[in-house]
């Protein structure tokens, strides 16, 4: 059974009702292109599709292309059912469940059967399905709740801003039920004002989100001189947390920031940057440098980095290589893909490039396809982007490599300015001085109106490269 839905209580009921009755809950990302959604629905062989009414236009455009779906359900009251929707047999959720008894004898299921399904964002080619089992979901729920991971307890009021339509909102719907905490849902209102008001009204103590959402929240809070009065901890992941964001949360609002990394293929949590005892007393700057790393593997996940020949690299904080993982909630193969397993000797290649320090803190330097190699040396596009967004005039920044006759590749930074900002290329390039080694400073700044984003809010560098295919590096003066 598929869902196209925001974070809300009916979606949560489906999380438990569908999987608990032995069916598979397939959460679909509504930000995907309708063609892709129709493809995913057919590939997953979905028979029932429940959707929030705000996605009605999407459902109307795909309904005719999904012959396998025998039941369409609008997640609303009976009297809110859209009229003349053109969707055959459309039923309201409340009407649908009203027809059943409140008591239900839950079946005894084999822990290894599938409970839910989520497709990767598919920036190249078709998305791939990752099937989670009851076992992997439960193990992940325990691990995510641990003190060194999200540190969840019944005392918390928890707001998952991360969507339940992608990688199970980082497992929070399951971990929250495990510890019995209060759950708060934002629905479709993810703008700074709405999220701020919800955080305050529901006295949220722990919230989870991607940097783009927190950017909107902090922008609103700062513009209005407000304070986050109840929030104690936030977990940030999905893409790298910029240092300026961590500072704003910690210094101005006393909110502890946990930087985390994971992926669809890992249910999704893989690492979290919780400090170790010996790091608590470190001077502020040294401690921040540790916190900004993507963190240590959560219990139940093993990781390693390897060179191009597959040889394991040391955990010395300098050696940079492809990151591989394995564990109880790491994918072994994609749903209905009859190709060889993606695993290499039992390890899943994440497609990320990372360093790991002697304390086990992993730091992502790039996606392997985004790596910039200049004169044989790697330049981290994440470092270049983090510095750009720390500039007060920069709203968003993406660093990409462009061909160079002498150095093979050189970095440039593509920037969206904040509204009203009047910044020059020169000013941003000067801002890099002293913050990066000279050879790591981008060769050029390209100002654009927007940077293309994928369905999970991550920058689509492949598209950006396409848009800039005619770009030429400035000649040295
Ligand atoms: P997804 O499967 O859509 O959740 O995307 C997973 C990918 O997002 C990872 O392989 C990383 O490339 C990226 N990612 C996730 N968390 C972080 C993070 N904290 N810092 C940098 N990249 C991240």
GROMACS .gro file of C-alpha atoms and ligand atoms in nm:
model
  500
    1UNK     CA    1   0.000   0.000   0.000
    2UNK     CA    2   0.138   0.338  -0.100
    3UNK     CA    3   0.119   0.682   0.061
    4UNK     CA    4   0.169   1.030  -0.076
    5UNK     CA    5   0.140   1.218   0.250
    6UNK     CA    6   0.281   1.480   0.483
    7UNK     CA    7   0.379   1.413   0.843
    8UNK     CA    8   0.045   1.372   1.017
    9UNK     CA    9  -0.146   1.138   1.246
   10UNK     CA   10  -0.326   0.949   0.967
   11UNK     CA   11   0.008   0.878   0.804
   12UNK     CA   12   0.131   0.746   1.140
   13UNK     CA   13  -0.175   0.522   1.169
   14UNK     CA   14  -0.090   0.379   0.828
   15UNK     CA   15   0.271   0.320   0.933
   16UNK     CA   16   0.145   0.083   1.201
   17UNK     CA   17  -0.181  -0.042   1.052
   18UNK     CA   18  -0.037  -0.141   0.716
   19UNK     CA   19   0.290  -0.298   0.833
   20UNK     CA   20   0.139  -0.448   1.149
   21UNK     CA   21  -0.123  -0.634   0.945
   22UNK     CA   22   0.149  -0.796   0.734
   23UNK     CA   23   0.125  -0.559   0.436
   24UNK     CA   24   0.405  -0.341   0.307
   25UNK     CA   25   0.385   0.036   0.354
   26UNK     CA   26   0.534   0.211   0.053
   27UNK     CA   27   0.598   0.579   0.126
   28UNK     CA   28   0.637   0.785  -0.192
   29UNK     CA   29   0.812   1.119  -0.218
   30UNK     CA   30   0.552   1.360  -0.363
   31UNK     CA   31   0.825   1.597  -0.478
   32UNK     CA   32   0.925   1.353  -0.749
   33UNK     CA   33   0.809   1.414  -1.104
   34UNK     CA   34   0.460   1.260  -1.169
   35UNK     CA   35   0.613   1.032  -1.437
   36UNK     CA   36   0.855   0.899  -1.177
   37UNK     CA   37   0.578   0.854  -0.920
   38UNK     CA   38   0.368   0.657  -1.172
   39UNK     CA   39   0.672   0.445  -1.256
   40UNK     CA   40   0.741   0.377  -0.887
   41UNK     CA   41   0.376   0.283  -0.815
   42UNK     CA   42   0.384   0.027  -1.098
   43UNK     CA   43   0.728  -0.105  -1.009
   44UNK     CA   44   0.624  -0.153  -0.645
   45UNK     CA   45   0.297  -0.319  -0.757
   46UNK     CA   46   0.099  -0.092  -0.525
   47UNK     CA   47  -0.268  -0.188  -0.498
   48UNK     CA   48  -0.393   0.084  -0.265
   49UNK     CA   49  -0.277   0.446  -0.262
   50UNK     CA   50  -0.361   0.689   0.019
   51UNK     CA   51  -0.287   1.058  -0.031
   52UNK     CA   52  -0.323   1.394   0.138
   53UNK     CA   53  -0.572   1.606  -0.053
   54UNK     CA   54  -0.300   1.865  -0.128
   55UNK     CA   55  -0.157   1.601  -0.363
   56UNK     CA   56  -0.484   1.559  -0.553
   57UNK     CA   57  -0.348   1.716  -0.876
   58UNK     CA   58  -0.054   1.475  -0.870
   59UNK     CA   59  -0.288   1.179  -0.812
   60UNK     CA   60  -0.520   1.296  -1.092
   61UNK     CA   61  -0.226   1.308  -1.331
   62UNK     CA   62  -0.103   0.957  -1.247
   63UNK     CA   63  -0.428   0.768  -1.181
   64UNK     CA   64  -0.473   0.663  -1.544
   65UNK     CA   65  -0.116   0.531  -1.556
   66UNK     CA   66  -0.149   0.308  -1.249
   67UNK     CA   67  -0.383   0.024  -1.352
   68UNK     CA   68  -0.263  -0.192  -1.062
   69UNK     CA   69  -0.414   0.044  -0.801
   70UNK     CA   70  -0.760  -0.084  -0.710
   71UNK     CA   71  -0.834   0.158  -0.426
   72UNK     CA   72  -0.763   0.531  -0.393
   73UNK     CA   73  -0.801   0.684  -0.049
   74UNK     CA   74  -0.804   1.054   0.037
   75UNK     CA   75  -0.662   1.115   0.386
   76UNK     CA   76  -0.954   1.323   0.510
   77UNK     CA   77  -1.302   1.318   0.667
   78UNK     CA   78  -1.594   1.197   0.457
   79UNK     CA   79  -1.730   1.549   0.409
   80UNK     CA   80  -1.389   1.674   0.291
   81UNK     CA   81  -1.373   1.428   0.004
   82UNK     CA   82  -1.290   1.617  -0.317
   83UNK     CA   83  -1.591   1.626  -0.549
   84UNK     CA   84  -1.563   1.542  -0.920
   85UNK     CA   85  -1.206   1.431  -0.868
   86UNK     CA   86  -1.218   1.200  -1.166
   87UNK     CA   87  -1.053   0.928  -0.955
   88UNK     CA   88  -1.258   0.608  -0.976
   89UNK     CA   89  -1.409   0.495  -0.645
   90UNK     CA   90  -1.224   0.758  -0.437
   91UNK     CA   91  -1.293   0.699  -0.067
   92UNK     CA   92  -1.219   0.910   0.238
   93UNK     CA   93  -0.984   0.758   0.495
   94UNK     CA   94  -1.228   0.801   0.781
   95UNK     CA   95  -1.503   0.636   0.579
   96UNK     CA   96  -1.269   0.352   0.490
   97UNK     CA   97  -1.170   0.269   0.848
   98UNK     CA   98  -1.522   0.330   0.985
   99UNK     CA   99  -1.631   0.014   0.811
  100UNK     CA  100  -1.409  -0.199   1.039
  101UNK     CA  101  -1.413  -0.305   1.403
  102UNK     CA  102  -1.187  -0.120   1.646
  103UNK     CA  103  -1.046  -0.452   1.769
  104UNK     CA  104  -0.804  -0.641   1.547
  105UNK     CA  105  -0.615  -0.966   1.611
  106UNK     CA  106  -0.266  -0.866   1.496
  107UNK     CA  107  -0.099  -1.150   1.304
  108UNK     CA  108   0.223  -1.311   1.422
  109UNK     CA  109   0.471  -1.223   1.151
  110UNK     CA  110   0.812  -1.359   1.068
  111UNK     CA  111   1.054  -1.081   1.166
  112UNK     CA  112   1.228  -1.109   0.831
  113UNK     CA  113   0.927  -1.026   0.616
  114UNK     CA  114   0.902  -0.682   0.459
  115UNK     CA  115   0.731  -0.403   0.652
  116UNK     CA  116   0.801  -0.097   0.440
  117UNK     CA  117   0.947   0.020   0.112
  118UNK     CA  118   1.116   0.344   0.009
  119UNK     CA  119   1.273   0.439  -0.323
  120UNK     CA  120   1.602   0.625  -0.354
  121UNK     CA  121   1.578   0.977  -0.491
  122UNK     CA  122   1.704   0.859  -0.831
  123UNK     CA  123   1.902   1.159  -0.951
  124UNK     CA  124   2.036   0.937  -1.231
  125UNK     CA  125   1.826   0.664  -1.392
  126UNK     CA  126   1.519   0.517  -1.230
  127UNK     CA  127   1.485   0.521  -0.852
  128UNK     CA  128   1.569   0.198  -0.672
  129UNK     CA  129   1.347   0.034  -0.413
  130UNK     CA  130   1.482  -0.041  -0.068
  131UNK     CA  131   1.275  -0.289   0.128
  132UNK     CA  132   1.292  -0.279   0.509
  133UNK     CA  133   1.195  -0.577   0.724
  134UNK     CA  134   1.024  -0.576   1.064
  135UNK     CA  135   1.355  -0.690   1.208
  136UNK     CA  136   1.568  -0.419   1.047
  137UNK     CA  137   1.312  -0.154   1.138
  138UNK     CA  138   1.299  -0.259   1.503
  139UNK     CA  139   1.679  -0.280   1.533
  140UNK     CA  140   1.709   0.063   1.375
  141UNK     CA  141   1.441   0.203   1.608
  142UNK     CA  142   1.637   0.084   1.913
  143UNK     CA  143   1.964   0.223   1.777
  144UNK     CA  144   1.814   0.561   1.682
  145UNK     CA  145   1.676   0.609   2.032
  146UNK     CA  146   2.010   0.540   2.206
  147UNK     CA  147   2.169   0.814   2.422
  148UNK     CA  148   2.453   0.867   2.176
  149UNK     CA  149   2.214   0.883   1.879
  150UNK     CA  150   1.890   1.081   1.931
  151UNK     CA  151   1.878   1.027   2.308
  152UNK     CA  152   1.501   0.988   2.300
  153UNK     CA  153   1.288   0.927   2.606
  154UNK     CA  154   0.930   0.955   2.724
  155UNK     CA  155   1.020   1.299   2.863
  156UNK     CA  156   1.065   1.438   2.511
  157UNK     CA  157   0.827   1.624   2.286
  158UNK     CA  158   0.954   1.535   1.938
  159UNK     CA  159   0.899   1.713   1.607
  160UNK     CA  160   1.011   1.524   1.297
  161UNK     CA  161   1.030   1.792   1.029
  162UNK     CA  162   1.204   1.532   0.813
  163UNK     CA  163   0.931   1.382   0.600
  164UNK     CA  164   0.764   1.051   0.668
  165UNK     CA  165   0.754   1.013   0.289
  166UNK     CA  166   1.130   0.971   0.267
  167UNK     CA  167   1.335   0.720   0.469
  168UNK     CA  168   1.071   0.692   0.740
  169UNK     CA  169   1.143   1.035   0.888
  170UNK     CA  170   1.478   0.894   1.005
  171UNK     CA  171   1.294   0.619   1.193
  172UNK     CA  172   1.137   0.864   1.441
  173UNK     CA  173   0.781   0.727   1.404
  174UNK     CA  174   0.915   0.392   1.527
  175UNK     CA  175   1.163   0.515   1.791
  176UNK     CA  176   0.904   0.754   1.935
  177UNK     CA  177   0.657   0.471   1.992
  178UNK     CA  178   0.937   0.261   2.140
  179UNK     CA  179   1.018   0.518   2.410
  180UNK     CA  180   0.665   0.658   2.440
  181UNK     CA  181   0.743   1.025   2.380
  182UNK     CA  182   0.507   1.293   2.257
  183UNK     CA  183   0.506   1.326   1.876
  184UNK     CA  184   0.430   1.655   1.703
  185UNK     CA  185   0.358   1.672   1.328
  186UNK     CA  186   0.399   1.977   1.106
  187UNK     CA  187   0.176   1.868   0.816
  188UNK     CA  188   0.259   2.066   0.503
  189UNK     CA  189   0.355   2.388   0.690
  190UNK     CA  190   0.735   2.384   0.682
  191UNK     CA  191   0.799   2.758   0.655
  192UNK     CA  192   0.996   2.931   0.932
  193UNK     CA  193   0.693   3.094   1.098
  194UNK     CA  194   0.483   2.776   1.115
  195UNK     CA  195   0.768   2.560   1.243
  196UNK     CA  196   0.862   2.822   1.504
  197UNK     CA  197   0.504   2.850   1.631
  198UNK     CA  198   0.473   2.473   1.652
  199UNK     CA  199   0.803   2.438   1.839
  200UNK     CA  200   0.684   2.690   2.096
  201UNK     CA  201   0.320   2.583   2.126
  202UNK     CA  202   0.401   2.213   2.169
  203UNK     CA  203   0.713   2.280   2.380
  204UNK     CA  204   0.916   2.065   2.145
  205UNK     CA  205   1.240   1.948   2.309
  206UNK     CA  206   1.385   1.754   2.013
  207UNK     CA  207   1.345   1.819   1.642
  208UNK     CA  208   1.493   1.660   1.332
  209UNK     CA  209   1.543   1.823   0.994
  210UNK     CA  210   1.757   1.892   0.690
  211UNK     CA  211   1.963   2.213   0.671
  212UNK     CA  212   1.725   2.383   0.421
  213UNK     CA  213   1.433   2.368   0.666
  214UNK     CA  214   1.642   2.493   0.957
  215UNK     CA  215   1.768   2.776   0.738
  216UNK     CA  216   1.407   2.894   0.699
  217UNK     CA  217   1.341   2.860   1.073
  218UNK     CA  218   1.655   3.047   1.179
  219UNK     CA  219   1.592   3.316   0.917
  220UNK     CA  220   1.244   3.377   1.059
  221UNK     CA  221   1.355   3.367   1.423
  222UNK     CA  222   1.643   3.605   1.360
  223UNK     CA  223   1.446   3.849   1.147
  224UNK     CA  224   1.191   3.881   1.431
  225UNK     CA  225   1.434   3.876   1.723
  226UNK     CA  226   1.265   3.565   1.869
  227UNK     CA  227   1.417   3.295   2.086
  228UNK     CA  228   1.376   2.917   2.079
  229UNK     CA  229   1.249   2.870   2.433
  230UNK     CA  230   1.192   2.495   2.460
  231UNK     CA  231   1.403   2.324   2.196
  232UNK     CA  232   1.700   2.148   2.359
  233UNK     CA  233   1.843   1.925   2.084
  234UNK     CA  234   1.819   1.899   1.711
  235UNK     CA  235   1.951   1.640   1.474
  236UNK     CA  236   2.060   1.771   1.134
  237UNK     CA  237   2.142   1.553   0.837
  238UNK     CA  238   2.057   1.470   0.478
  239UNK     CA  239   2.326   1.709   0.364
  240UNK     CA  240   2.617   1.870   0.547
  241UNK     CA  241   2.529   2.102   0.836
  242UNK     CA  242   2.700   2.438   0.771
  243UNK     CA  243   2.910   2.563   1.067
  244UNK     CA  244   2.716   2.890   1.067
  245UNK     CA  245   2.394   2.695   1.131
  246UNK     CA  246   2.546   2.497   1.415
  247UNK     CA  247   2.672   2.824   1.570
  248UNK     CA  248   2.333   2.993   1.540
  249UNK     CA  249   2.155   2.706   1.717
  250UNK     CA  250   2.416   2.663   1.987
  251UNK     CA  251   2.531   3.016   2.060
  252UNK     CA  252   2.208   3.209   2.016
  253UNK     CA  253   1.954   2.955   2.134
  254UNK     CA  254   2.143   2.707   2.353
  255UNK     CA  255   2.026   2.420   2.131
  256UNK     CA  256   2.256   2.120   2.105
  257UNK     CA  257   2.315   2.023   1.742
  258UNK     CA  258   2.375   1.659   1.651
  259UNK     CA  259   2.514   1.622   1.302
  260UNK     CA  260   2.410   1.292   1.146
  261UNK     CA  261   2.466   1.104   0.824
  262UNK     CA  262   2.272   0.824   0.662
  263UNK     CA  263   2.097   0.715   0.347
  264UNK     CA  264   1.786   0.540   0.216
  265UNK     CA  265   1.986   0.218   0.194
  266UNK     CA  266   2.056   0.242   0.570
  267UNK     CA  267   1.700   0.292   0.703
  268UNK     CA  268   1.858   0.569   0.720
  269UNK     CA  269   2.076   0.646   1.026
  270UNK     CA  270   2.446   0.555   0.998
  271UNK     CA  271   2.650   0.798   1.207
  272UNK     CA  272   2.592   1.075   1.462
  273UNK     CA  273   2.844   1.328   1.590
  274UNK     CA  274   2.783   1.287   1.964
  275UNK     CA  275   3.089   1.383   2.166
  276UNK     CA  276   3.295   1.140   2.369
  277UNK     CA  277   3.374   1.207   2.733
  278UNK     CA  278   3.728   1.331   2.660
  279UNK     CA  279   3.593   1.588   2.411
  280UNK     CA  280   3.353   1.760   2.648
  281UNK     CA  281   3.624   1.979   2.797
  282UNK     CA  282   3.788   2.070   2.465
  283UNK     CA  283   3.823   2.441   2.381
  284UNK     CA  284   3.522   2.565   2.187
  285UNK     CA  285   3.682   2.571   1.841
  286UNK     CA  286   3.830   2.223   1.871
  287UNK     CA  287   3.498   2.091   1.998
  288UNK     CA  288   3.307   2.254   1.713
  289UNK     CA  289   3.543   2.094   1.463
  290UNK     CA  290   3.449   1.753   1.608
  291UNK     CA  291   3.076   1.829   1.614
  292UNK     CA  292   3.083   1.934   1.250
  293UNK     CA  293   3.198   1.590   1.140
  294UNK     CA  294   2.920   1.348   1.044
  295UNK     CA  295   3.006   1.143   1.350
  296UNK     CA  296   3.061   0.795   1.485
  297UNK     CA  297   2.890   0.482   1.358
  298UNK     CA  298   2.578   0.410   1.560
  299UNK     CA  299   2.584   0.077   1.744
  300UNK     CA  300   2.495  -0.188   1.487
  301UNK     CA  301   2.672  -0.024   1.191
  302UNK     CA  302   3.030  -0.097   1.085
  303UNK     CA  303   3.213   0.131   0.846
  304UNK     CA  304   3.544   0.149   0.661
  305UNK     CA  305   3.714   0.362   0.397
  306UNK     CA  306   3.905   0.212   0.104
  307UNK     CA  307   4.131   0.336  -0.176
  308UNK     CA  308   4.068   0.288  -0.550
  309UNK     CA  309   4.208  -0.066  -0.531
  310UNK     CA  310   3.974  -0.154  -0.244
  311UNK     CA  311   4.246  -0.153   0.024
  312UNK     CA  312   4.134  -0.037   0.364
  313UNK     CA  313   4.267   0.306   0.466
  314UNK     CA  314   4.374   0.407   0.818
  315UNK     CA  315   4.153   0.606   1.056
  316UNK     CA  316   4.398   0.896   1.080
  317UNK     CA  317   4.173   1.192   0.997
  318UNK     CA  318   4.367   1.248   0.672
  319UNK     CA  319   4.331   0.944   0.446
  320UNK     CA  320   4.035   0.995   0.219
  321UNK     CA  321   3.853   0.709   0.049
  322UNK     CA  322   3.525   0.548  -0.052
  323UNK     CA  323   3.300   0.483   0.245
  324UNK     CA  324   3.154   0.132   0.288
  325UNK     CA  325   2.912   0.014   0.555
  326UNK     CA  326   2.745  -0.299   0.685
  327UNK     CA  327   2.495  -0.375   0.957
  328UNK     CA  328   2.154  -0.501   1.057
  329UNK     CA  329   1.966  -0.226   0.871
  330UNK     CA  330   2.188  -0.187   0.566
  331UNK     CA  331   2.046  -0.291   0.228
  332UNK     CA  332   2.160  -0.619   0.070
  333UNK     CA  333   1.993  -0.575  -0.268
  334UNK     CA  334   1.738  -0.352  -0.438
  335UNK     CA  335   1.373  -0.450  -0.474
  336UNK     CA  336   1.303  -0.632  -0.805
  337UNK     CA  337   1.648  -0.553  -0.943
  338UNK     CA  338   1.773  -0.872  -1.092
  339UNK     CA  339   2.128  -0.751  -1.109
  340UNK     CA  340   2.422  -0.853  -0.896
  341UNK     CA  341   2.411  -0.750  -0.533
  342UNK     CA  342   2.552  -0.401  -0.475
  343UNK     CA  343   2.759  -0.544  -0.185
  344UNK     CA  344   3.137  -0.580  -0.210
  345UNK     CA  345   3.250  -0.867   0.016
  346UNK     CA  346   2.943  -0.803   0.230
  347UNK     CA  347   2.996  -0.426   0.247
  348UNK     CA  348   2.765  -0.167   0.091
  349UNK     CA  349   2.948   0.106  -0.107
  350UNK     CA  350   2.774   0.427  -0.004
  351UNK     CA  351   2.896   0.642  -0.294
  352UNK     CA  352   3.029   0.891  -0.039
  353UNK     CA  353   3.392   0.985   0.004
  354UNK     CA  354   3.510   1.033   0.362
  355UNK     CA  355   3.788   1.050   0.617
  356UNK     CA  356   3.768   0.885   0.960
  357UNK     CA  357   3.971   1.007   1.259
  358UNK     CA  358   4.132   0.799   1.533
  359UNK     CA  359   3.824   0.845   1.756
  360UNK     CA  360   3.601   0.701   1.484
  361UNK     CA  361   3.446   1.032   1.374
  362UNK     CA  362   3.368   1.012   1.004
  363UNK     CA  363   3.361   1.322   0.785
  364UNK     CA  364   3.207   1.324   0.439
  365UNK     CA  365   3.411   1.525   0.193
  366UNK     CA  366   3.195   1.457  -0.113
  367UNK     CA  367   2.965   1.231  -0.307
  368UNK     CA  368   3.205   1.024  -0.519
  369UNK     CA  369   3.048   1.166  -0.834
  370UNK     CA  370   3.098   1.524  -0.708
  371UNK     CA  371   3.462   1.488  -0.608
  372UNK     CA  372   3.696   1.759  -0.735
  373UNK     CA  373   4.052   1.651  -0.804
  374UNK     CA  374   4.286   1.940  -0.878
  375UNK     CA  375   4.646   1.860  -0.968
  376UNK     CA  376   4.603   1.518  -0.806
  377UNK     CA  377   4.476   1.669  -0.478
  378UNK     CA  378   4.118   1.641  -0.359
  379UNK     CA  379   3.921   1.951  -0.277
  380UNK     CA  380   3.613   1.907  -0.060
  381UNK     CA  381   3.316   2.075  -0.224
  382UNK     CA  382   3.142   2.065   0.115
  383UNK     CA  383   3.418   2.280   0.271
  384UNK     CA  384   3.395   2.531  -0.012
  385UNK     CA  385   3.014   2.550   0.021
  386UNK     CA  386   3.017   2.580   0.400
  387UNK     CA  387   3.244   2.883   0.384
  388UNK     CA  388   3.031   3.050   0.117
  389UNK     CA  389   2.709   3.012   0.318
  390UNK     CA  390   2.883   3.158   0.623
  391UNK     CA  391   2.904   3.486   0.426
  392UNK     CA  392   2.612   3.708   0.532
  393UNK     CA  393   2.511   3.780   0.170
  394UNK     CA  394   2.491   3.418   0.054
  395UNK     CA  395   2.161   3.223   0.060
  396UNK     CA  396   2.282   2.904  -0.109
  397UNK     CA  397   2.607   2.778  -0.262
  398UNK     CA  398   2.716   2.480  -0.469
  399UNK     CA  399   3.075   2.399  -0.555
  400UNK     CA  400   3.146   2.206  -0.873
  401UNK     CA  401   3.460   2.112  -1.063
  402UNK     CA  402   3.528   2.239  -1.416
  403UNK     CA  403   3.791   2.118  -1.663
  404UNK     CA  404   4.129   2.290  -1.646
  405UNK     CA  405   4.417   2.238  -1.893
  406UNK     CA  406   4.688   2.228  -1.629
  407UNK     CA  407   4.519   2.105  -1.309
  408UNK     CA  408   4.262   1.871  -1.472
  409UNK     CA  409   3.989   2.027  -1.266
  410UNK     CA  410   3.938   2.343  -1.065
  411UNK     CA  411   3.652   2.433  -0.827
  412UNK     CA  412   3.407   2.712  -0.893
  413UNK     CA  413   3.130   2.816  -0.657
  414UNK     CA  414   2.777   2.882  -0.781
  415UNK     CA  415   2.593   3.121  -0.552
  416UNK     CA  416   2.239   3.243  -0.490
  417UNK     CA  417   2.257   3.578  -0.311
  418UNK     CA  418   2.023   3.670  -0.025
  419UNK     CA  419   1.742   3.904  -0.135
  420UNK     CA  420   1.875   4.259  -0.161
  421UNK     CA  421   2.239   4.155  -0.116
  422UNK     CA  422   2.491   4.340  -0.327
  423UNK     CA  423   2.800   4.121  -0.317
  424UNK     CA  424   3.075   4.105  -0.577
  425UNK     CA  425   3.271   3.799  -0.691
  426UNK     CA  426   3.582   3.960  -0.548
  427UNK     CA  427   3.427   4.003  -0.204
  428UNK     CA  428   3.340   3.634  -0.183
  429UNK     CA  429   3.680   3.521  -0.311
  430UNK     CA  430   3.846   3.742  -0.050
  431UNK     CA  431   3.623   3.583   0.215
  432UNK     CA  432   3.792   3.249   0.138
  433UNK     CA  433   4.139   3.385   0.212
  434UNK     CA  434   4.271   3.244   0.537
  435UNK     CA  435   3.977   3.003   0.553
  436UNK     CA  436   4.108   2.760   0.290
  437UNK     CA  437   4.453   2.680   0.151
  438UNK     CA  438   4.521   2.900  -0.153
  439UNK     CA  439   4.491   2.614  -0.404
  440UNK     CA  440   4.155   2.511  -0.259
  441UNK     CA  441   3.998   2.854  -0.313
  442UNK     CA  442   3.754   2.844  -0.607
  443UNK     CA  443   3.873   2.997  -0.934
  444UNK     CA  444   3.548   3.176  -0.995
  445UNK     CA  445   3.210   3.272  -0.850
  446UNK     CA  446   2.900   3.236  -1.068
  447UNK     CA  447   2.586   3.413  -0.946
  448UNK     CA  448   2.253   3.247  -1.032
  449UNK     CA  449   1.888   3.304  -0.939
  450UNK     CA  450   1.831   2.946  -0.822
  451UNK     CA  451   2.017   2.620  -0.774
  452UNK     CA  452   1.823   2.312  -0.888
  453UNK     CA  453   1.708   2.093  -0.599
  454UNK     CA  454   1.614   1.726  -0.605
  455UNK     CA  455   1.307   1.570  -0.449
  456UNK     CA  456   1.468   1.547  -0.106
  457UNK     CA  457   1.583   1.909  -0.105
  458UNK     CA  458   1.944   1.829  -0.196
  459UNK     CA  459   2.126   2.033  -0.458
  460UNK     CA  460   2.123   1.861  -0.797
  461UNK     CA  461   2.481   1.916  -0.904
  462UNK     CA  462   2.438   1.698  -1.213
  463UNK     CA  463   2.174   1.942  -1.338
  464UNK     CA  464   2.385   2.241  -1.240
  465UNK     CA  465   2.676   2.101  -1.440
  466UNK     CA  466   2.444   2.060  -1.736
  467UNK     CA  467   2.326   2.420  -1.702
  468UNK     CA  468   2.685   2.541  -1.692
  469UNK     CA  469   2.819   2.319  -1.970
  470UNK     CA  470   2.919   2.623  -2.179
  471UNK     CA  471   3.087   2.792  -1.886
  472UNK     CA  472   3.457   2.878  -1.935
  473UNK     CA  473   3.700   2.950  -1.654
  474UNK     CA  474   3.825   3.312  -1.656
  475UNK     CA  475   4.173   3.348  -1.805
  476UNK     CA  476   4.441   3.419  -1.542
  477UNK     CA  477   4.519   3.792  -1.530
  478LIG     P1  478   1.919   0.974   0.076
  478LIG     O1  479   1.931   0.833   0.040
  478LIG     O2  480   1.829   1.052  -0.015
  478LIG     O3  481   1.884   0.993   0.218
  478LIG     O4  482   2.061   1.041   0.052
  478LIG     C1  483   2.177   0.989   0.115
  478LIG     C2  484   2.297   1.075   0.084
  478LIG     O5  485   2.281   1.206   0.140
  478LIG     C3  486   2.425   1.025   0.146
  478LIG     O6  487   2.483   0.920   0.074
  478LIG     C4  488   2.510   1.150   0.149
  478LIG     O7  489   2.570   1.175   0.024
  478LIG     C5  490   2.408   1.259   0.175
  478LIG     N1  491   2.409   1.295   0.318
  478LIG     C6  492   2.326   1.251   0.414
  478LIG     N2  493   2.355   1.309   0.533
  478LIG     C7  494   2.462   1.391   0.511
  478LIG     C8  495   2.542   1.477   0.594
  478LIG     N3  496   2.516   1.495   0.723
  478LIG     N4  497   2.645   1.541   0.535
  478LIG     C9  498   2.672   1.527   0.404
  478LIG     N5  499   2.600   1.449   0.321
  478LIG    C10  500   2.497   1.380   0.374
   0.00000   0.00000   0.00000
